[in-house]
Amino acid sequence: MTDHAKCHGHGHGHGHAHGHGHAHGHAGDRPHPAATPAGSPAAAKYTCPMHPEIVRSGPGSCPICGMALEPLLPAAGGDDGELRDMTRRLRGSLALTLPVFAIAMADMIPGRPLDRVLSPRASAWVQLALAAPVVLWGGWPFLIRGYASVVARRLNMFTLIALGTGVAFAYSAFATIAPGLLPESLRAHGRVPLYFEAAAVITALVLVGQVLELRARGRTSDALRSLLSLAPKDARIVREDGSEEDIPLGHVQAGDRLRVRPGEKVPVDGVLLEGRSSVDESLVTGEPLPVAKSEGDRVTGGTINGTGGFVMRAERVGADTLLARIVQVVAEAQRSRARIQRLADLVSAWFVPAVVLVAVTSFVVWLAAGPEPAFTYALVNAVAVLIIACPCALGLATPMSIMVAAGRGATAGILIRDAEAIEGLAKVDTLVVDKTGTLTEGKPKVASVVATPGFDEAEVLRLAASVERASEHPLASAIVAGARERGLGLAPVEDFSSVTGKGIRGVVGGRRVAVGNGGAGPGALAEAAEARRREGETVVYVTVDGVLAGFLGVADPLKATSAGAIRSLRGEGVRVVMLTGDSRTTAEAVARKAGIDEIEANVLPTGKAEVVARLQAEGRVVAMAGDGVNDAPALARADVGIAMGTGTDIAMENAGITLVRGDLRGIVRARALSRATMRNIRQNLAFAFGYNALGVPIAAGALYPALGLLLDPMIASAAMALSSVSVIVNALRLRRLDLSDKGLL
């Protein structure tokens, strides 16, 4: 945004960081809460991956779906008590299930050779003794979750698992303890059929599925863990007396002077005060080449220093660092829900009751019309329906893809605020892009100074710079820097005021000075200004005591990557519109270099949101890319707001996506990630819907009349577990998505 009103107050974010410093206490004091490491016990909060509205202060189960809660922010070490518990239960259950299964299979061998070792009665008791720990200990979490779902009237996958294994085990236990109470019609070849092996194997297979799922879910947080591990544990503070000491990272305050030695990680965000080096910022920005740093340059916490040493001043610490904000944004995005998830939620709400109804209907039909022993067929098919229909795969289809995509985006310098941003970006057909700091470098320089008769060029620049020194607008910095480069001494300003979109004014040495967009009437000055605009310069007029004193021409070069990014987006069919508060002549010069045909110039901050609204009224799906305070309304109004990570905090707060590097190629990467994610979600949903639509009728016995085929509950259990794992494995494919420039060609 080259308009002079781009954002008086552009540095708000940095100033905000300073305000946190004194609340952190001294090095020996207790660390500020914001500096508490994510995932530590003091900060641990847990949520459900399928229902992010559920937040608890400790681990447990989701009251809606029964799934294990997971930390809002994973610990850097990746500790997972739920996985350890399920793995322990799985190992114990497998050790007991294998002999139960062997006994049951031996009973099917012609001649029943096992009867020579164990009588049928003894065999039943042995199976009960082995299966009881499996179902009642190994499967205890599932039984508890199933019971809780009934009490809460929130039927879920654990309702079906608990019903299936519970019915099979309870019936078999009753048949073992009191076989004489069962009618003769239930006996086959003089024996009452037992289903201990089915209950035990199903429980073991569900445990296998849970362990695989928990491991896979843990992998979706790998991106967060890798980001968390970037921050060093200590920082080396330089005291006022020159002494140095290593202190815990949580004790660093804004304003502290820190020494970063060769090869060390930069502890927090700040400014380099002494020395020079090259810093590897790839793990935060994705940029592979080290960036040269010298006095006055900013450094980011978690990046790796090269061969030079330097002293820096801490500015953003604790939760205010870029790294901490990246982790927070990614974690929130991973827990957000896309619109497409509502379809899965709607289906799941009706699915479990429908499955229970199908299971009951199947039981009744088999009991009434099935072959003998009818009860056995009825029980087996009802259990198979309950087990195979578990909607876990359906519930995981969307959240897993979103979690992986958010993590993958973070490693590529794309911060996704929520699932709707991922979903919306795939549908965007129009990109509205701000000029300064978005298309251009955002580091303008004074390229020309023109004075009217009676004024000196140096005096015009000195007066303008004196007023601009009170502003934080990017053009202000350029004007002040231009005056200092020319050795001009600046004077203090009084009665300073700023009018967003218009300019600034103040009193310098008793003279009223105004700097802004106000134009000149016809004449040589206006012609000279227009000539500078045709060269792509932004013209800023200066008036002194109400008299036009001249103008400054400020040039802001186009980013080296902007033209290529615009070309790629237009090649994908995206309509690109440039917005700026600058003059049309200047805007056309920049647009010509960037390859943009549509321009909206002389636009005030409120007008940017109006342009977005107008495009939306035309039926367009609009994304807005900007970096300044006055872009915030348009970013919030757009279907998808895209903020430059090099811009202001308020812009990032109003955007669904933040490009850490402030590079428009990030939009091309984000769109590729968005399309791949939505494709992945559709694949998962199609798989889950298709699996249940096919599996439930087969389990109910639909193929028996024609083909004589029935689905064994153990096979149904294995298929159920594999369906969930398959959905997660498919989602994890997004981790390998190539978002490099080469991969997007």
XYZ file of C-alpha atoms in Angstrom:
745
model
C 0.000 0.000 0.000
C 1.898 3.030 -1.154
C -0.900 5.317 -0.119
C 0.487 7.563 2.538
C -2.171 6.392 4.931
C -1.041 2.782 4.697
C -0.769 2.669 8.413
C 0.329 5.410 10.681
C 1.104 3.057 13.466
C 2.574 0.380 11.191
C 4.927 -0.741 13.935
C 2.164 -1.412 16.415
C 3.117 -5.041 16.691
C 6.659 -4.302 17.728
C 5.654 -1.674 20.197
C 3.228 -4.109 21.724
C 6.008 -6.550 22.330
C 7.868 -4.052 24.439
C 4.935 -3.693 26.732
C 5.287 -7.229 27.994
C 8.815 -6.992 29.187
C 8.454 -5.638 32.687
C 5.745 -8.073 33.639
C 8.091 -10.995 33.305
C 10.065 -10.373 36.423
C 13.799 -10.591 36.862
C 15.912 -13.544 35.993
C 15.510 -15.129 39.368
C 11.768 -14.620 39.552
C 9.040 -16.997 38.516
C 8.645 -16.963 34.713
C 5.763 -15.139 33.137
C 2.837 -17.461 32.317
C 3.191 -16.625 28.643
C 6.609 -18.185 28.691
C 5.382 -21.493 30.066
C 6.435 -24.127 27.552
C 3.549 -25.525 25.563
C 2.638 -28.935 26.731
C 3.980 -28.475 30.270
C 1.752 -29.646 33.135
C 1.041 -26.105 34.205
C -0.352 -25.236 30.808
C -1.840 -28.601 29.793
C -5.332 -28.483 28.344
C -6.902 -31.364 26.467
C -9.408 -31.444 23.637
C -11.133 -33.928 21.356
C -9.760 -34.195 17.800
C -13.302 -34.667 16.469
C -15.064 -32.153 18.750
C -12.733 -29.182 19.421
C -15.386 -27.456 21.523
C -14.609 -30.015 24.241
C -11.739 -28.696 26.405
C -10.692 -30.294 29.699
C -7.933 -29.592 32.204
C -6.650 -33.179 32.056
C -6.671 -36.335 29.911
C -9.826 -38.404 29.546
C -12.507 -39.263 27.019
C -14.711 -37.016 24.908
C -18.259 -36.986 26.300
C -19.636 -36.765 22.758
C -17.733 -39.372 20.764
C -15.707 -41.150 23.463
C -12.349 -40.620 21.748
C -9.275 -40.014 23.884
C -8.636 -36.333 24.505
C -5.286 -34.994 23.365
C -3.249 -31.930 24.456
C -4.153 -28.602 22.896
C -0.427 -28.175 22.331
C 1.681 -31.328 22.146
C 4.713 -31.632 24.364
C 8.017 -31.271 22.568
C 8.917 -34.794 23.669
C 5.694 -36.256 22.328
C 4.760 -38.114 25.541
C 1.394 -39.888 25.165
C -0.048 -41.642 28.213
C -3.119 -42.800 26.295
C -0.958 -44.584 23.730
C 1.085 -46.270 26.459
C -2.068 -47.436 28.234
C -3.668 -48.816 25.077
C -0.420 -50.534 24.082
C -0.209 -52.222 27.491
C -3.816 -53.402 27.233
C -3.203 -54.636 23.688
C -0.164 -56.732 24.684
C -1.982 -58.330 27.608
C -5.096 -58.963 25.533
C -3.176 -60.559 22.672
C -1.428 -62.948 25.070
C -4.833 -64.170 26.324
C -6.745 -63.955 23.043
C -4.464 -66.279 21.072
C -5.183 -69.378 23.225
C -8.932 -68.567 23.257
C -8.868 -68.355 19.477
C -6.852 -71.592 19.247
C -9.369 -73.460 21.419
C -12.287 -72.184 19.355
C -10.584 -73.172 16.091
C -9.707 -76.625 17.479
C -13.402 -77.223 18.163
C -14.021 -76.864 14.418
C -11.571 -79.644 13.473
C -13.393 -82.838 12.452
C -13.325 -85.398 15.236
C -12.746 -82.677 17.843
C -9.279 -83.877 18.989
C -9.293 -81.253 21.756
C -12.038 -83.229 23.536
C -9.412 -85.857 24.444
C -7.584 -83.196 26.496
C -10.411 -80.943 27.662
C -14.039 -81.818 28.094
C -16.512 -79.395 26.484
C -17.406 -78.156 29.948
C -13.751 -77.587 30.930
C -13.049 -75.946 27.578
C -15.861 -73.472 28.172
C -14.496 -72.530 31.600
C -10.958 -72.124 30.248
C -12.260 -69.830 27.506
C -14.223 -67.809 30.060
C -11.138 -67.467 32.285
C -9.020 -66.277 29.347
C -11.602 -64.034 27.665
C -12.842 -62.284 30.810
C -9.616 -60.241 31.368
C -9.528 -59.361 27.676
C -13.089 -58.012 27.561
C -13.334 -56.654 31.095
C -9.782 -55.276 31.433
C -8.442 -54.847 27.922
C -11.787 -53.564 26.641
C -12.742 -51.698 29.817
C -12.204 -48.217 28.263
C -14.599 -49.152 25.452
C -17.243 -50.466 27.850
C -17.007 -47.326 29.989
C -17.197 -45.044 26.964
C -20.122 -47.011 25.572
C -21.972 -46.749 28.884
C -21.223 -43.023 29.105
C -22.581 -42.496 25.593
C -25.903 -44.083 26.567
C -26.153 -42.093 29.798
C -25.344 -38.861 27.958
C -27.634 -39.860 25.052
C -24.728 -39.305 22.667
C -24.501 -42.632 20.889
C -21.153 -43.115 19.165
C -18.757 -45.762 17.894
C -18.056 -46.996 21.412
C -21.776 -47.613 21.888
C -21.575 -50.143 19.063
C -18.312 -51.699 20.277
C -19.602 -52.066 23.841
C -22.902 -53.548 22.635
C -21.200 -55.985 20.262
C -18.521 -57.324 22.589
C -20.749 -57.046 25.652
C -23.584 -59.097 24.133
C -21.238 -61.785 22.779
C -19.346 -62.110 26.086
C -22.406 -61.904 28.366
C -24.275 -64.560 26.381
C -21.239 -66.885 26.332
C -20.578 -66.388 30.064
C -24.218 -67.208 30.884
C -24.072 -70.285 28.644
C -20.941 -71.446 30.477
C -22.160 -70.799 34.008
C -25.755 -72.009 33.598
C -26.057 -74.001 30.345
C -29.074 -75.885 31.670
C -31.171 -72.717 31.670
C -30.866 -72.333 27.902
C -33.448 -73.976 25.581
C -32.469 -77.049 23.577
C -33.055 -75.145 20.343
C -29.880 -73.156 20.959
C -27.688 -76.243 20.915
C -25.741 -77.375 17.880
C -24.523 -80.998 17.931
C -25.515 -81.130 21.591
C -23.431 -78.092 22.574
C -24.323 -74.488 23.300
C -22.296 -72.291 20.897
C -19.904 -69.921 22.659
C -18.515 -66.657 21.353
C -15.669 -65.978 23.751
C -13.213 -65.967 20.868
C -15.335 -63.422 18.986
C -15.572 -61.085 22.023
C -11.841 -61.438 22.767
C -10.648 -61.122 19.165
C -12.936 -58.147 18.526
C -11.614 -56.427 21.657
C -8.022 -57.134 20.645
C -8.619 -55.877 17.108
C -10.274 -52.707 18.380
C -7.231 -52.198 20.622
C -4.994 -52.674 17.578
C -7.025 -50.031 15.762
C -6.791 -47.663 18.734
C -3.025 -48.075 19.013
C -2.527 -47.529 15.277
C -4.885 -44.558 15.356
C -3.172 -42.966 18.350
C 0.217 -43.400 16.718
C -1.055 -41.903 13.479
C -2.753 -39.042 15.318
C 0.530 -38.395 17.085
C 2.230 -38.024 13.726
C -0.190 -35.250 12.763
C 1.372 -33.171 15.560
C 4.936 -33.786 14.381
C 4.996 -30.380 12.698
C 4.067 -28.700 15.976
C 6.612 -30.726 17.925
C 9.332 -29.827 15.456
C 8.402 -26.148 15.823
C 8.342 -26.416 19.623
C 11.770 -28.018 19.614
C 13.220 -25.049 17.707
C 13.259 -22.823 20.765
C 16.408 -23.226 22.895
C 16.005 -23.908 26.610
C 18.451 -21.197 27.689
C 19.580 -17.743 26.634
C 22.838 -15.938 27.415
C 22.080 -12.549 28.944
C 24.579 -9.684 28.877
C 24.333 -7.690 32.112
C 24.831 -3.936 32.367
C 28.236 -4.489 34.004
C 29.347 -6.579 31.026
C 29.049 -9.931 32.774
C 27.252 -12.754 31.013
C 25.096 -15.593 32.326
C 22.962 -18.400 30.900
C 19.357 -18.094 32.094
C 16.214 -20.148 31.363
C 14.400 -18.952 28.259
C 11.277 -18.246 30.308
C 13.177 -15.614 32.334
C 14.093 -13.460 29.332
C 12.415 -10.047 29.386
C 11.770 -7.628 26.555
C 14.684 -5.215 26.495
C 17.299 -7.712 27.689
C 20.590 -7.827 25.810
C 21.407 -11.377 24.724
C 24.510 -12.857 23.182
C 24.075 -15.436 20.411
C 27.232 -17.405 19.671
C 28.075 -19.182 16.397
C 25.904 -22.233 15.792
C 23.421 -21.375 18.562
C 19.689 -20.887 18.169
C 18.325 -17.374 18.436
C 16.384 -17.420 21.741
C 13.629 -14.834 21.100
C 12.565 -12.243 18.532
C 14.569 -9.052 18.586
C 16.982 -6.643 16.929
C 20.686 -7.159 16.314
C 22.732 -4.568 18.231
C 26.346 -5.616 17.712
C 28.148 -7.864 15.272
C 27.056 -9.523 12.067
C 26.259 -13.039 10.907
C 24.123 -15.117 8.581
C 21.050 -16.796 10.042
C 19.339 -19.955 8.823
C 15.616 -19.097 8.947
C 14.453 -22.105 6.928
C 12.718 -23.906 9.785
C 10.451 -20.903 10.333
C 10.093 -19.436 6.841
C 10.990 -22.356 4.579
C 13.631 -20.231 2.811
C 16.682 -22.474 2.255
C 19.408 -19.823 2.001
C 20.865 -18.180 5.141
C 20.000 -14.502 5.521
C 22.756 -11.969 6.216
C 22.165 -9.975 9.402
C 23.863 -6.811 10.616
C 23.148 -4.053 13.127
C 19.508 -2.989 13.076
C 18.227 -6.169 11.405
C 15.548 -8.263 13.052
C 16.138 -11.850 14.103
C 13.554 -14.496 14.918
C 13.529 -16.885 17.864
C 14.225 -20.494 16.911
C 16.340 -19.674 13.852
C 19.947 -20.880 13.766
C 22.914 -18.518 13.860
C 25.749 -19.134 11.418
C 29.465 -18.565 11.926
C 29.315 -15.043 13.337
C 28.424 -13.996 16.864
C 26.219 -11.055 17.798
C 24.433 -9.269 20.624
C 20.703 -8.679 20.241
C 17.993 -6.846 22.134
C 14.993 -9.013 23.059
C 11.711 -7.527 21.847
C 9.159 -10.333 21.671
C 9.378 -12.998 24.362
C 7.280 -15.917 25.572
C 3.927 -16.203 23.817
C 4.638 -13.050 21.756
C 7.458 -14.570 19.675
C 6.795 -15.464 16.078
C 7.540 -19.110 16.841
C 5.014 -19.205 19.708
C 2.397 -17.498 17.564
C 3.022 -19.945 14.723
C 2.533 -22.882 17.088
C -0.645 -21.348 18.500
C -2.135 -20.577 15.076
C -1.337 -24.047 13.735
C -2.781 -25.738 16.830
C -5.997 -23.718 16.541
C -6.251 -24.500 12.827
C -5.818 -28.202 13.495
C -8.776 -28.126 15.884
C -11.064 -26.039 13.672
C -13.854 -27.541 11.603
C -14.532 -27.120 7.912
C -18.029 -26.644 6.492
C -17.747 -30.039 4.829
C -17.472 -31.575 8.295
C -21.102 -30.637 8.942
C -22.178 -33.317 6.479
C -20.266 -35.953 8.422
C -21.668 -34.601 11.706
C -25.236 -34.750 10.400
C -24.815 -38.304 9.157
C -23.097 -39.431 12.371
C -25.919 -38.006 14.507
C -28.396 -40.379 12.846
C -26.001 -43.160 11.974
C -25.515 -44.916 15.320
C -29.247 -45.125 16.208
C -29.892 -46.381 12.677
C -27.196 -49.058 13.076
C -28.672 -50.208 16.393
C -32.061 -50.431 14.671
C -30.543 -52.440 11.797
C -28.832 -54.770 14.290
C -32.098 -55.344 16.204
C -34.022 -55.871 12.971
C -31.361 -58.304 11.743
C -31.585 -60.237 15.026
C -35.381 -60.464 14.848
C -35.455 -61.512 11.183
C -32.789 -64.199 11.654
C -34.466 -65.445 14.801
C -37.813 -65.703 13.041
C -36.803 -66.918 9.588
C -33.212 -68.107 9.797
C -31.966 -71.697 9.683
C -31.274 -73.608 12.877
C -29.799 -72.750 15.260
C -31.688 -69.520 14.525
C -30.595 -67.783 17.731
C -26.945 -68.361 16.906
C -27.298 -66.867 13.431
C -29.311 -63.956 14.826
C -26.718 -63.182 17.510
C -23.707 -63.469 15.208
C -25.179 -61.201 12.527
C -26.406 -58.592 15.012
C -22.937 -58.414 16.589
C -21.319 -58.176 13.139
C -23.575 -55.242 12.227
C -22.732 -53.412 15.464
C -18.995 -53.903 15.030
C -18.519 -53.152 11.344
C -20.669 -50.016 11.442
C -18.525 -48.106 13.952
C -18.440 -44.553 12.491
C -14.866 -43.832 13.548
C -13.630 -43.535 9.956
C -16.466 -41.140 9.153
C -15.700 -38.933 12.141
C -11.963 -38.864 11.451
C -12.253 -38.141 7.715
C -12.173 -34.342 7.960
C -10.267 -33.578 11.207
C -7.281 -35.726 10.270
C -6.865 -34.019 6.890
C -7.172 -30.570 8.470
C -4.621 -31.414 11.165
C -2.059 -32.703 8.692
C -2.645 -29.821 6.261
C -2.183 -27.194 8.978
C 1.088 -28.812 10.021
C 2.305 -29.110 6.433
C 1.441 -25.481 5.794
C 3.411 -24.353 8.838
C 6.558 -26.055 7.574
C 6.129 -24.211 4.249
C 5.656 -20.788 5.837
C 1.850 -20.822 5.520
C -0.045 -20.267 8.770
C -3.657 -21.407 8.516
C -5.952 -19.931 11.168
C -8.903 -22.284 10.666
C -10.358 -25.041 8.515
C -12.686 -22.653 6.697
C -9.662 -20.808 5.308
C -8.378 -24.066 3.780
C -11.804 -24.876 2.378
C -12.472 -21.355 1.109
C -9.137 -20.869 -0.633
C -9.807 -23.812 -2.945
C -12.920 -22.003 -4.203
C -11.373 -18.523 -4.602
C -11.656 -17.124 -8.128
C -10.683 -13.499 -7.404
C -7.636 -12.172 -5.558
C -7.623 -8.575 -4.361
C -4.059 -7.591 -3.573
C -2.698 -4.559 -1.746
C 0.307 -2.793 -3.281
C 2.906 -1.594 -0.765
C 4.406 -4.342 1.361
C 2.411 -6.965 -0.504
C 3.284 -6.576 -4.170
C 6.239 -4.321 -3.416
C 9.109 -4.607 -0.969
C 7.479 -2.235 1.487
C 10.892 -0.561 1.941
C 10.474 2.653 0.004
C 13.221 5.234 -0.528
C 13.103 8.913 -1.389
C 13.866 9.018 -5.101
C 13.153 12.678 -5.852
C 12.475 16.011 -4.138
C 10.836 18.876 -6.027
C 10.293 22.319 -4.470
C 8.110 25.197 -5.605
C 9.603 28.665 -6.079
C 10.464 30.204 -2.735
C 11.278 26.897 -1.092
C 14.501 24.917 -0.980
C 14.472 21.173 -1.707
C 16.527 20.391 1.388
C 14.191 22.477 3.554
C 11.104 20.757 2.112
C 12.601 17.358 2.882
C 13.770 18.460 6.363
C 10.358 19.772 7.368
C 8.538 16.733 5.974
C 10.936 14.344 7.725
C 10.576 16.216 11.019
C 6.819 15.623 10.966
C 7.129 12.067 9.629
C 9.468 11.135 12.474
C 6.387 10.982 14.724
C 4.718 8.501 12.360
C 5.347 4.784 11.958
C 4.105 4.599 8.377
C 6.520 2.816 5.978
C 6.734 5.975 3.872
C 7.582 7.932 7.011
C 10.606 5.738 7.650
C 11.743 6.258 4.072
C 11.396 10.047 4.290
C 13.231 10.238 7.617
C 15.982 7.961 6.299
C 16.249 10.095 3.146
C 16.734 13.255 5.198
C 19.390 11.659 7.376
C 21.247 10.300 4.348
C 21.487 13.899 3.126
C 22.768 15.057 6.529
C 19.708 17.156 7.341
C 19.041 17.899 10.997
C 15.485 17.185 12.098
C 13.525 19.419 14.443
C 11.000 18.415 17.115
C 7.338 18.373 16.124
C 4.423 19.707 18.144
C 0.655 19.251 17.834
C 1.107 16.124 15.697
C -2.034 14.530 14.224
C -2.780 11.831 11.651
C -5.825 11.366 9.443
C -5.989 7.820 8.082
C -6.005 7.877 4.299
C -5.187 11.589 4.117
C -1.841 12.282 5.753
C -0.221 13.890 8.786
C 0.374 17.354 10.131
C 2.294 19.105 12.877
C 4.121 22.251 13.911
C 7.883 22.401 13.277
C 9.764 25.449 14.524
C 6.536 27.437 14.626
C 5.594 26.518 11.054
C 2.499 24.413 10.282
C 3.587 21.504 8.088
C 1.241 19.006 6.391
C 2.372 15.933 4.462
C -0.066 13.765 2.507
C -1.998 12.962 -0.625
C -3.346 16.465 -1.283
C -2.620 17.378 -4.885
C -1.411 20.432 -6.769
C -3.374 22.470 -9.236
C -2.551 22.584 -12.945
C 0.953 23.637 -13.711
C 4.574 22.576 -13.890
C 4.527 20.993 -10.432
C 1.551 18.804 -11.289
C 3.210 17.741 -14.541
C 6.432 16.900 -12.707
C 4.484 14.880 -10.145
C 2.662 12.962 -12.858
C 5.972 12.165 -14.552
C 7.310 10.720 -11.304
C 4.140 8.656 -10.899
C 4.589 7.193 -14.363
C 7.931 5.915 -13.120
C 6.153 4.143 -10.283
C 6.952 6.666 -7.564
C 4.476 7.646 -4.884
C 4.092 11.405 -4.707
C 3.685 12.982 -1.257
C 2.859 16.684 -1.174
C 4.255 19.034 1.452
C 2.531 22.257 2.519
C 4.028 24.853 4.858
C 1.725 27.348 6.571
C -0.982 26.464 4.056
C 1.273 27.044 1.009
C 2.268 24.192 -1.290
C 6.027 23.804 -0.822
C 6.684 20.877 -3.163
C 6.536 17.119 -3.234
C 8.609 14.058 -2.464
C 8.771 11.108 -4.853
C 9.112 7.831 -2.980
C 9.881 4.648 -4.889
C 9.071 1.175 -3.612
C 10.467 -1.610 -5.843
C 8.354 -4.592 -6.784
C 9.230 -7.800 -4.938
C 11.280 -10.085 -7.153
C 8.710 -12.866 -6.793
C 5.509 -10.850 -7.283
C 5.317 -10.972 -11.074
C 5.891 -14.733 -11.172
C 3.294 -15.337 -8.460
C 0.693 -13.210 -10.270
C 1.463 -15.044 -13.516
C 0.937 -18.415 -11.809
C -2.342 -17.311 -10.219
C -3.705 -15.945 -13.482
C -2.678 -19.182 -15.147
C -4.944 -20.965 -12.654
C -7.850 -18.764 -13.721
C -7.722 -16.393 -10.756
C -8.799 -12.814 -11.454
C -6.293 -10.419 -9.835
C -7.264 -6.883 -8.777
C -4.763 -4.446 -7.260
C -5.967 -1.999 -4.590
C -4.056 1.065 -3.472
C -4.629 4.463 -1.962
C -1.981 5.760 -4.329
C -2.667 7.643 -7.561
C -3.762 5.763 -10.634
C -0.631 6.714 -12.545
C 1.666 5.233 -9.901
C -0.599 2.205 -9.533
C -0.526 1.563 -13.286
C 3.272 1.666 -13.308
C 3.467 -0.979 -10.576
C 0.645 -3.042 -12.088
C 2.359 -3.050 -15.452
C 5.519 -4.513 -13.921
C 3.518 -7.065 -11.915
C 1.358 -8.182 -14.831
C -1.963 -6.962 -13.371
C -4.677 -5.510 -15.600
C -7.322 -4.422 -13.074
C -6.543 -1.529 -10.740
C -8.491 0.264 -8.028
C -6.524 3.415 -7.155
C -7.091 6.310 -4.740
C -8.932 3.918 -2.432
C -9.357 4.839 1.236
C -9.165 2.101 3.905
C -12.951 1.810 4.140
C -13.127 1.720 0.361
C -11.029 -1.432 0.207
C -13.686 -3.379 2.080
C -16.304 -1.861 -0.241
C -14.405 -3.112 -3.301
C -14.309 -6.608 -1.806
C -18.045 -6.431 -1.064
C -18.769 -5.297 -4.625
C -16.864 -8.223 -6.085
C -18.691 -10.609 -3.752
C -22.004 -9.128 -4.913
C -20.985 -10.148 -8.434
C -20.875 -13.753 -7.208
C -17.113 -13.850 -6.841
C -15.305 -15.818 -4.135
C -12.763 -13.236 -3.005
C -9.420 -13.523 -1.258
C -7.746 -10.341 -0.009
C -3.984 -10.106 0.481
C -2.589 -7.220 2.522
C -0.244 -6.273 5.326
C -1.336 -3.007 6.933
C -3.747 -1.663 9.502
C -5.950 -0.159 6.804
C -6.155 -3.554 5.077
C -7.811 -5.108 8.144
C -11.439 -4.262 7.169
C -10.966 -5.755 3.713
C -9.184 -8.820 5.123
C -12.081 -9.402 7.497
C -14.686 -8.803 4.760
C -13.104 -11.171 2.208
C -14.050 -14.836 1.970
C -10.394 -15.575 2.737
C -8.050 -12.990 4.233
C -4.346 -13.437 3.503
C -1.880 -11.411 5.584
C 1.803 -10.865 4.980
C 3.848 -12.094 7.943
C 6.079 -9.052 7.447
C 3.117 -6.735 8.098
C 1.147 -5.590 11.126
C -0.407 -7.638 13.898
C -3.898 -6.328 13.190
C -3.682 -7.492 9.586
C -2.683 -10.989 10.723
C -5.451 -11.039 13.332
C -8.059 -10.390 10.633
C -6.694 -12.938 8.175
C -7.443 -16.629 7.814
C -4.010 -17.283 6.320
C -0.666 -15.633 7.087
C 2.323 -15.915 4.758
C 5.342 -15.889 7.077
C 7.726 -14.686 4.389
C 5.377 -12.048 3.007
C 5.897 -13.589 -0.420
C 2.971 -13.849 -2.856
C 4.283 -17.232 -3.984
C 2.887 -18.354 -0.655
C -0.612 -17.850 -2.089
C 0.209 -20.243 -4.907
C 1.472 -22.757 -2.329
C -1.547 -22.201 -0.091
C -3.947 -22.810 -2.981
C -2.136 -26.019 -3.886
C -2.353 -27.141 -0.261
C -6.029 -26.152 -0.108
C -6.963 -28.097 -3.238
C -5.008 -31.161 -2.101
C -6.634 -31.015 1.359
C -10.180 -30.792 0.032
C -9.453 -33.623 -2.394
C -8.089 -35.661 0.509
C -11.174 -34.952 2.648
C -13.518 -35.985 -0.169
C -11.553 -39.207 -0.595
C -11.831 -39.920 3.128
C -15.560 -39.208 3.252
C -16.241 -41.277 0.141
C -14.265 -44.132 1.632
C -16.050 -43.930 4.997
C -19.536 -43.581 3.507
C -18.916 -46.317 0.963
C -17.430 -48.642 3.542
C -20.425 -48.388 5.855
C -22.962 -48.484 3.039
C -21.415 -51.740 1.793
C -20.404 -53.298 5.106
C -23.634 -52.995 7.090
C -25.894 -54.903 4.638
C -23.305 -57.675 4.266
C -22.967 -57.953 8.045
C -26.771 -58.146 8.354
C -26.769 -61.139 6.003
C -27.913 -59.586 2.731
C -25.715 -61.990 0.714
C -26.792 -65.131 2.570
C -29.966 -65.949 0.599
C -28.178 -65.762 -2.767
C -24.584 -66.775 -1.972
C -24.731 -68.296 1.497
C -22.147 -65.759 2.724
C -22.072 -64.361 6.248
C -19.645 -61.877 7.774
C -17.912 -63.178 10.879
C -17.839 -60.573 13.704
C -14.053 -60.954 13.972
C -13.631 -60.076 10.303
C -16.032 -57.169 10.791
C -13.894 -55.952 13.692
C -10.699 -56.144 11.647
C -12.362 -54.282 8.777
C -13.633 -51.612 11.160
C -10.163 -51.031 12.607
C -8.527 -50.964 9.189
C -11.079 -48.467 7.846
C -10.099 -45.906 10.485
C -6.402 -46.498 9.976
C -6.848 -46.216 6.196
C -8.488 -42.807 6.571
C -5.613 -41.585 8.756
C -2.958 -42.998 6.428
C -4.650 -41.257 3.499
C -4.655 -37.966 5.444
C -0.958 -38.378 6.279
C -0.182 -38.356 2.547
C -0.569 -34.582 2.761
C 2.672 -34.441 4.750
C 4.530 -35.381 1.570
C 2.809 -32.756 -0.601
C 5.468 -30.944 -2.638
C 4.987 -27.202 -2.101
C 8.341 -26.161 -3.533
C 8.519 -23.867 -6.562
C 9.644 -26.844 -8.631
C 6.761 -28.971 -7.375
C 4.210 -26.302 -8.324
C 5.422 -25.808 -11.873
